[in-house]
Amino acid sequence: MTGKIIATDLKYTTVKPAKVELVETEGAFQLLVNKKPFYIKGAGLEFGDIPSLAKHHGNSFRTWRTENGRRSAEEILDEAHRYGIMVCMGIEVGRERHGFNYDDPIEVKEQLEAIKKEVNRLKDHPALLLWGIGNELNLRYTNLKVWDAVNEISEMIHEIDPNHLTTTSLSGIFRKDVEGIKERCPDLDILSFQLYGNLPILPRLIQKFGWEGPYIVSEWGATGHWEVPLTSWGAPVEENSTVKAANYLERYKAGIAADPAQCIGSYVFLWGNKQERTPTWYGIFLDNGEETEAVEVMHYLWNGSWPENRAPKIDSFLLHGLSAYENVTLLANKEYQAVARIKTYQNKPLNFRWEVLPESTDLKDGGDYEEKPNAIEGVLEQPNGPSIVLKAPVAGKYRLFMIAADSDKHSATANIPFLVT
């Protein structure tokens, strides 16, 4: 199965921009693109693979900024257009937690003018779906004037771009934010929410907090590192790829599909790979492009059927006979066995990869960039099969990572935090 390319070598300047609208019928909302219904089957995709999104029949992706440091917004939009995918284009907006001062009218005005240039540059691209004004501007903020600025940006966009709608993405859902936006930001077309473990309760909180308009779930996925159990030394326990996949399926049904009246779609996080607490926590791909089970869950949700090739599943993963939830404590320079039991699809042979990383100390919030720790060398014996011998390194906090991959680039992955004394 391949993605459908709808336009090859076609300069967007020769094509009209898409006309994006919302229609409401008795409290139920529908997004229209060129007068046709469009339910967002999307993913967050900063550096991820656009053709693979098309292959699995996703119809949209979101970015967080117009310039990501690797590719221009025009390049991203051009490739999206070739594959028939629409883009929610993120606009970088200053965050109070990063030092932006919304009490400074000059700083606010300069930001508005800079954003206006970006909007003028991109507004007529046919792959453009929505404008995402800022990301998690409510995270650790105190100044409600941020919503005045967002409203001013939205008004500016509507003035110069009559074809596209605006939204902003909130970290979680809180009454003060919903009420503040309703009061100070009436020009926004859509509100977007970002939830992880708590996603199933979103429809109930939408009603409880009085949001009556359309909304998007602009980030959702694995249980957040702030939501999981901790080891006795404070390391968050990451769910393995099989547990994650089951959670993706159930959370989508309960938190997104359960509200067809107001929810107009979602963007799963992350169609790609990134370091955030660990290198495997949020990306549903590995850093070499291998797909985890969560990718096939998204395929099922978007298509109503499972893909032909399925990823391996994890039955169990133990270090020294203990799971990740059992406070694995080892003695330096002693040897311990780790064993993974994996179910394969159609009995495909598996290639195992193992790695020991120090527990990350470059810890940020709000998705800010984190540096991946360097692997510990020379501590693993027989690292190519389902069981290995680990010689515990010097005293410290670590994780043992296991990846089981088949010949079709589908993988299962898990890690166990351990303490060496």
Coordinates of C-alpha atoms in Angstrom, one line a residue:
M1 CA 0.0 0.0 0.0
T2 CA 1.4 3.4 -0.9
G3 CA 0.3 7.0 -0.3
K4 CA -1.7 8.6 -3.0
I5 CA 0.3 11.5 -4.7
I6 CA -2.3 14.0 -5.9
A7 CA 0.1 16.5 -7.4
T8 CA 3.7 16.1 -8.6
D9 CA 6.0 19.0 -9.3
L10 CA 3.1 21.4 -9.0
K11 CA 3.9 24.9 -7.7
Y12 CA 1.3 25.9 -5.2
T13 CA 1.2 29.4 -6.5
T14 CA -0.8 28.1 -9.5
V15 CA -3.4 26.5 -7.3
K16 CA -6.1 28.2 -5.2
P17 CA -5.9 28.0 -1.4
A18 CA -8.3 25.6 0.2
K19 CA -11.5 27.2 1.6
V20 CA -11.9 25.9 5.2
E21 CA -15.1 26.5 7.0
L22 CA -17.1 25.3 10.1
V23 CA -20.8 24.5 10.0
E24 CA -23.0 24.1 13.0
T25 CA -26.2 22.1 13.1
E26 CA -28.0 22.1 16.4
G27 CA -24.8 22.2 18.5
A28 CA -22.9 19.7 16.3
F29 CA -19.9 21.0 14.3
Q30 CA -18.4 19.9 11.0
L31 CA -15.2 21.0 9.3
L32 CA -15.5 21.6 5.6
V33 CA -12.6 21.8 3.1
N34 CA -13.7 23.2 -0.3
K35 CA -17.3 22.4 0.8
K36 CA -16.5 18.7 1.6
P37 CA -16.7 17.3 5.1
F38 CA -13.2 16.8 6.6
Y39 CA -12.7 15.0 9.9
I40 CA -9.1 15.4 11.1
K41 CA -7.3 12.0 11.1
G42 CA -4.0 13.6 12.1
A43 CA -0.7 13.3 13.8
G44 CA 1.9 15.7 15.2
L45 CA 4.7 15.6 12.7
E46 CA 7.7 18.0 13.1
F47 CA 10.4 15.8 11.5
G48 CA 8.5 12.6 10.9
D49 CA 7.8 10.9 7.6
I50 CA 5.0 12.4 5.5
P51 CA 4.8 9.5 3.0
S52 CA 4.2 7.0 5.8
L53 CA 1.4 9.2 7.1
A54 CA -0.2 9.1 3.7
K55 CA 0.4 5.3 3.5
H56 CA -1.7 4.8 6.6
H57 CA -4.3 7.2 5.3
G58 CA -3.9 10.0 7.8
N59 CA -5.2 13.2 6.2
S60 CA -3.6 16.0 8.2
F61 CA -0.6 16.8 10.4
R62 CA 0.3 19.6 12.7
T63 CA 3.5 21.5 13.2
W64 CA 4.6 23.6 16.1
R65 CA 6.3 26.5 14.3
T66 CA 6.7 27.8 10.7
E67 CA 10.5 27.2 10.8
N68 CA 11.8 24.1 12.5
G69 CA 15.5 24.5 11.8
R70 CA 15.6 21.7 9.2
R71 CA 13.0 22.4 6.5
S72 CA 11.2 25.6 5.6
A73 CA 7.4 25.8 6.0
E74 CA 7.1 25.9 2.2
E75 CA 9.0 22.7 1.8
I76 CA 6.8 21.0 4.3
L77 CA 3.6 22.3 2.8
D78 CA 4.7 21.3 -0.7
E79 CA 5.4 17.7 0.3
A80 CA 2.1 17.5 2.2
H81 CA 0.3 18.7 -0.9
R82 CA 1.9 16.1 -3.1
Y83 CA 0.5 13.4 -0.8
G84 CA -2.9 15.0 -0.4
I85 CA -2.4 15.9 3.3
M86 CA -3.6 19.1 4.9
V87 CA -1.5 21.0 7.5
C88 CA -2.3 22.7 10.7
M89 CA 0.5 25.2 10.6
G90 CA 1.9 26.1 14.0
I91 CA 2.8 29.6 14.8
E92 CA 5.5 30.2 17.5
V93 CA 4.1 32.5 20.2
G94 CA 6.1 33.7 23.2
R95 CA 5.6 31.8 26.4
E96 CA 5.6 33.5 29.8
R97 CA 7.6 30.6 31.2
H98 CA 10.3 31.4 28.7
G99 CA 10.4 35.0 29.7
F100 CA 7.9 36.7 27.3
N101 CA 6.3 39.7 28.9
Y102 CA 2.7 40.3 27.9
D103 CA 2.6 43.5 29.9
D104 CA 5.1 45.0 27.4
P105 CA 3.1 46.5 24.5
I106 CA 6.2 46.9 22.3
E107 CA 7.2 43.2 22.7
V108 CA 3.6 42.1 21.9
K109 CA 3.4 44.4 18.9
E110 CA 6.7 43.2 17.5
Q111 CA 5.5 39.6 17.8
L112 CA 2.3 40.4 16.0
E113 CA 4.1 42.0 13.1
A114 CA 6.5 39.1 12.8
I115 CA 3.6 36.6 12.7
K116 CA 1.8 38.7 10.1
K117 CA 4.8 38.3 7.8
E118 CA 4.7 34.5 8.2
V119 CA 0.9 34.4 7.6
N120 CA 1.2 36.5 4.5
R121 CA 4.0 34.2 3.2
L122 CA 2.1 30.9 3.6
K123 CA -1.7 31.8 3.6
D124 CA -2.3 30.8 -0.1
H125 CA -0.8 27.4 0.0
P126 CA -3.4 24.7 -0.9
A127 CA -2.2 22.3 1.8
L128 CA -2.9 24.8 4.6
L129 CA -5.8 23.7 6.8
L130 CA -5.6 25.7 10.0
W131 CA -3.4 28.1 11.9
G132 CA -2.2 26.9 15.3
I133 CA -1.5 30.0 17.4
G134 CA 1.0 29.0 20.0
N135 CA 1.4 25.8 22.0
E136 CA 0.5 25.3 25.6
L137 CA 0.6 29.0 26.4
N138 CA -1.3 28.2 29.6
L139 CA 1.5 26.0 31.0
R140 CA 2.8 27.7 34.2
Y141 CA 1.5 31.1 33.2
T142 CA -0.1 33.9 35.4
N143 CA -0.8 36.7 32.9
L144 CA -4.2 36.4 31.3
K145 CA -3.1 39.1 28.7
V146 CA -1.7 36.2 26.7
W147 CA -5.2 35.5 25.5
D148 CA -5.7 39.2 24.5
A149 CA -2.6 38.7 22.3
V150 CA -3.8 35.4 20.9
N151 CA -7.1 37.1 20.0
E152 CA -5.3 39.9 18.3
I153 CA -3.3 37.4 16.3
S154 CA -6.5 35.6 15.3
E155 CA -8.1 38.8 14.2
M156 CA -5.1 39.7 12.1
I157 CA -5.1 36.3 10.5
H158 CA -8.8 36.5 9.6
E159 CA -8.3 40.0 8.2
I160 CA -5.6 38.9 5.7
D161 CA -6.5 35.3 5.2
P162 CA -10.3 34.7 4.8
N163 CA -9.8 31.1 3.8
H164 CA -8.5 29.5 7.0
L165 CA -9.5 29.0 10.6
T166 CA -7.6 29.6 13.9
T167 CA -7.0 27.6 17.0
T168 CA -4.7 27.5 20.0
S169 CA -3.6 24.4 22.0
L170 CA -3.9 24.2 25.7
S171 CA -2.0 21.9 28.1
G172 CA -4.8 19.9 29.7
I173 CA -8.2 21.4 30.3
F174 CA -8.9 23.7 33.2
R175 CA -11.9 25.9 34.0
K176 CA -9.9 29.1 34.4
D177 CA -8.3 28.7 30.9
V178 CA -11.7 27.9 29.2
E179 CA -13.3 30.8 30.9
G180 CA -10.4 33.2 30.2
I181 CA -10.4 32.2 26.5
K182 CA -14.2 32.6 26.2
E183 CA -13.9 36.1 27.7
R184 CA -10.7 37.4 26.1
C185 CA -10.4 35.4 22.9
P186 CA -13.7 35.3 21.1
D187 CA -12.2 35.5 17.6
L188 CA -10.7 31.9 17.8
D189 CA -12.6 29.5 15.7
I190 CA -11.6 26.3 17.4
L191 CA -10.1 25.4 20.8
S192 CA -7.5 22.6 21.1
F193 CA -6.7 20.4 24.1
Q194 CA -3.7 18.3 24.8
L195 CA -4.3 15.3 27.2
Y196 CA -2.6 11.9 27.7
G197 CA -3.7 9.6 30.5
N198 CA -6.7 11.7 31.2
L199 CA -8.0 11.8 27.7
P200 CA -11.0 9.6 28.4
I201 CA -12.5 12.2 30.7
L202 CA -12.2 15.1 28.2
P203 CA -15.8 15.0 26.9
R204 CA -17.1 15.2 30.4
L205 CA -14.9 18.1 31.3
I206 CA -15.8 19.9 28.1
Q207 CA -19.4 19.9 29.3
K208 CA -18.5 20.6 32.9
F209 CA -16.4 23.7 32.1
G210 CA -18.9 25.1 29.6
W211 CA -17.0 24.9 26.3
E212 CA -19.8 24.9 23.7
G213 CA -17.8 25.3 20.5
P214 CA -15.8 22.9 18.3
Y215 CA -12.5 21.5 19.6
I216 CA -9.6 19.4 18.5
V217 CA -7.4 17.0 20.5
S218 CA -4.1 18.4 19.3
E219 CA -1.9 16.1 21.3
W220 CA -2.6 12.7 22.8
G221 CA -0.8 9.4 23.1
A222 CA 1.3 7.5 25.6
T223 CA 0.6 7.9 29.4
G224 CA 2.6 11.0 30.4
H225 CA 5.8 10.7 32.4
W226 CA 4.1 12.8 35.1
E227 CA 1.2 10.3 35.2
V228 CA 3.0 7.0 35.7
P229 CA 4.3 5.2 38.9
L230 CA 7.8 6.1 40.1
T231 CA 10.5 3.8 41.3
S232 CA 11.7 4.3 44.9
W233 CA 14.5 6.5 43.5
G234 CA 12.1 8.6 41.5
A235 CA 12.4 7.3 38.0
P236 CA 9.1 7.3 36.0
V237 CA 8.2 3.8 34.7
E238 CA 7.5 3.8 30.9
E239 CA 4.8 1.5 29.6
N240 CA 6.0 -1.0 27.0
S241 CA 4.9 -0.6 23.3
T242 CA 2.2 -3.3 23.6
V243 CA 0.6 -1.6 26.7
K244 CA 0.9 1.8 24.9
A245 CA -0.9 0.5 21.8
A246 CA -3.8 -0.8 23.9
N247 CA -4.1 2.5 25.6
Y248 CA -4.1 4.4 22.4
L249 CA -7.0 2.4 21.1
E250 CA -9.1 2.8 24.3
R251 CA -8.3 6.5 24.8
Y252 CA -9.2 7.4 21.3
K253 CA -12.6 5.6 21.6
A254 CA -13.4 7.2 25.0
G255 CA -11.9 10.7 24.6
I256 CA -12.2 11.5 20.9
A257 CA -14.7 9.3 19.1
A258 CA -17.1 9.6 22.0
D259 CA -17.9 13.2 21.2
P260 CA -18.8 13.4 17.5
A261 CA -20.8 16.6 18.0
Q262 CA -18.0 19.0 19.2
C263 CA -14.8 17.1 18.5
I264 CA -13.7 17.6 14.9
G265 CA -10.6 15.4 15.0
S266 CA -7.3 14.9 16.6
Y267 CA -3.5 14.8 16.2
V268 CA -1.7 11.8 17.8
F269 CA 1.7 12.6 19.3
L270 CA 4.2 11.8 17.9
W271 CA 4.4 10.7 14.3
G272 CA 8.2 10.4 14.5
N273 CA 10.7 10.1 17.4
K274 CA 12.1 12.3 20.0
Q275 CA 13.9 12.3 23.3
E276 CA 11.6 13.2 26.1
R277 CA 12.5 11.5 29.4
T278 CA 13.5 8.5 27.2
P279 CA 14.1 8.2 23.5
T280 CA 11.0 5.9 23.1
W281 CA 8.4 7.5 25.4
Y282 CA 6.2 9.5 23.0
G283 CA 7.3 8.7 19.4
I284 CA 5.3 5.9 17.8
F285 CA 8.3 5.3 15.5
L286 CA 11.9 4.5 16.6
D287 CA 14.8 6.7 15.6
N288 CA 15.5 4.4 12.6
G289 CA 12.0 4.6 11.2
E290 CA 10.7 1.3 12.6
E291 CA 7.0 1.3 13.4
T292 CA 5.6 0.3 16.8
E293 CA 2.2 -1.2 17.5
A294 CA 0.8 2.3 18.1
V295 CA 1.2 3.0 14.3
E296 CA -1.1 0.0 13.4
V297 CA -3.6 1.2 16.0
M298 CA -3.8 4.5 14.2
H299 CA -4.1 2.7 10.9
Y300 CA -7.1 0.8 12.3
L301 CA -8.7 3.9 13.7
W302 CA -8.4 5.8 10.4
N303 CA -9.4 3.0 8.1
G304 CA -11.6 0.6 10.1
S305 CA -9.3 -2.4 9.4
W306 CA -5.9 -3.5 10.6
P307 CA -2.8 -3.3 8.3
E308 CA -1.5 -6.5 6.7
N309 CA 1.8 -6.5 8.6
R310 CA 1.6 -6.3 12.4
A311 CA 4.2 -5.4 14.9
P312 CA 5.6 -7.9 17.5
K313 CA 3.9 -7.9 20.9
I314 CA 5.5 -8.1 24.3
D315 CA 4.5 -10.8 26.7
S316 CA 7.0 -10.1 29.4
F317 CA 10.3 -8.3 30.0
L318 CA 12.3 -9.0 33.2
L319 CA 15.7 -8.0 34.6
H320 CA 16.9 -10.2 37.5
G321 CA 13.5 -11.8 37.5
L322 CA 11.8 -8.4 38.2
S323 CA 9.6 -6.1 36.1
A324 CA 10.0 -2.4 35.6
Y325 CA 7.5 -1.8 38.4
E326 CA 9.5 -3.7 41.1
N327 CA 12.4 -1.4 42.0
V328 CA 15.2 -3.3 40.3
T329 CA 18.3 -2.8 42.4
L330 CA 21.7 -4.3 41.4
L331 CA 25.2 -4.4 42.7
A332 CA 28.0 -2.9 40.7
N333 CA 30.1 -5.3 38.7
K334 CA 27.7 -8.2 39.3
E335 CA 26.1 -10.1 36.4
Y336 CA 22.3 -10.3 35.9
Q337 CA 20.1 -11.8 33.3
A338 CA 17.4 -10.0 31.3
V339 CA 14.8 -11.9 29.4
A340 CA 12.2 -10.7 26.9
R341 CA 9.3 -12.9 25.7
I342 CA 7.9 -11.6 22.4
K343 CA 5.0 -12.8 20.3
T344 CA 5.7 -12.4 16.6
Y345 CA 3.2 -11.9 13.8
Q346 CA 3.2 -14.8 11.3
N347 CA 6.2 -16.3 13.1
K348 CA 8.6 -13.8 11.6
P349 CA 12.2 -14.0 12.9
L350 CA 13.2 -11.2 15.2
N351 CA 16.4 -9.2 15.6
F352 CA 17.0 -8.0 19.2
R353 CA 18.8 -4.8 20.1
W354 CA 19.8 -3.9 23.7
E355 CA 21.2 -0.7 25.2
V356 CA 21.9 0.7 28.7
L357 CA 21.4 4.5 29.1
P358 CA 22.0 6.5 32.3
E359 CA 18.7 8.0 33.6
S360 CA 18.2 11.3 31.8
T361 CA 19.1 14.4 33.8
D362 CA 18.2 16.9 31.0
L363 CA 14.6 17.2 32.1
K364 CA 12.4 19.9 30.6
D365 CA 8.6 20.5 30.4
G366 CA 6.1 21.4 27.7
G367 CA 8.0 19.3 25.1
D368 CA 11.1 21.5 25.2
Y369 CA 14.2 20.0 23.7
E370 CA 16.1 17.4 25.7
E371 CA 19.5 15.8 25.0
K372 CA 19.6 12.0 24.9
P373 CA 22.1 10.4 27.3
N374 CA 25.1 8.5 25.8
A375 CA 24.9 4.7 26.0
I376 CA 27.0 2.8 28.5
E377 CA 29.4 0.6 26.6
G378 CA 30.8 -2.9 27.5
V379 CA 28.2 -3.9 30.0
L380 CA 26.1 -6.3 27.8
E381 CA 26.9 -9.9 26.8
Q382 CA 25.0 -11.7 24.0
P383 CA 23.1 -8.6 22.9
N384 CA 21.5 -10.2 19.8
G385 CA 18.9 -12.5 21.3
P386 CA 15.9 -12.5 23.6
S387 CA 18.0 -12.8 26.7
I388 CA 21.2 -11.0 27.7
V389 CA 23.6 -10.8 30.6
L390 CA 24.1 -7.4 32.1
K391 CA 27.2 -6.6 34.1
A392 CA 26.0 -3.8 36.3
P393 CA 28.0 -0.6 35.8
V394 CA 29.2 1.8 38.5
A395 CA 26.7 3.0 41.1
G396 CA 24.0 5.2 39.6
K397 CA 20.6 5.3 37.9
Y398 CA 20.1 3.6 34.6
R399 CA 17.6 2.0 32.1
L400 CA 17.9 -1.2 30.1
F401 CA 16.3 -0.9 26.7
M402 CA 15.1 -3.8 24.6
I403 CA 14.0 -3.6 20.9
A404 CA 12.7 -6.6 19.0
A405 CA 12.3 -5.9 15.3
D406 CA 11.1 -8.0 12.4
S407 CA 12.2 -7.9 8.7
D408 CA 9.3 -5.5 7.8
K409 CA 10.6 -2.7 10.1
H410 CA 8.0 -3.3 12.8
S411 CA 9.3 -3.2 16.4
A412 CA 8.4 -3.9 20.0
T413 CA 10.2 -1.9 22.7
A414 CA 10.4 -1.7 26.5
N415 CA 12.8 -0.5 29.1
I416 CA 13.4 -1.2 32.8
P417 CA 14.8 1.5 35.1
F418 CA 17.4 0.1 37.5
L419 CA 19.5 1.4 40.4
V420 CA 23.1 0.2 40.9
T421 CA 24.5 0.4 44.5

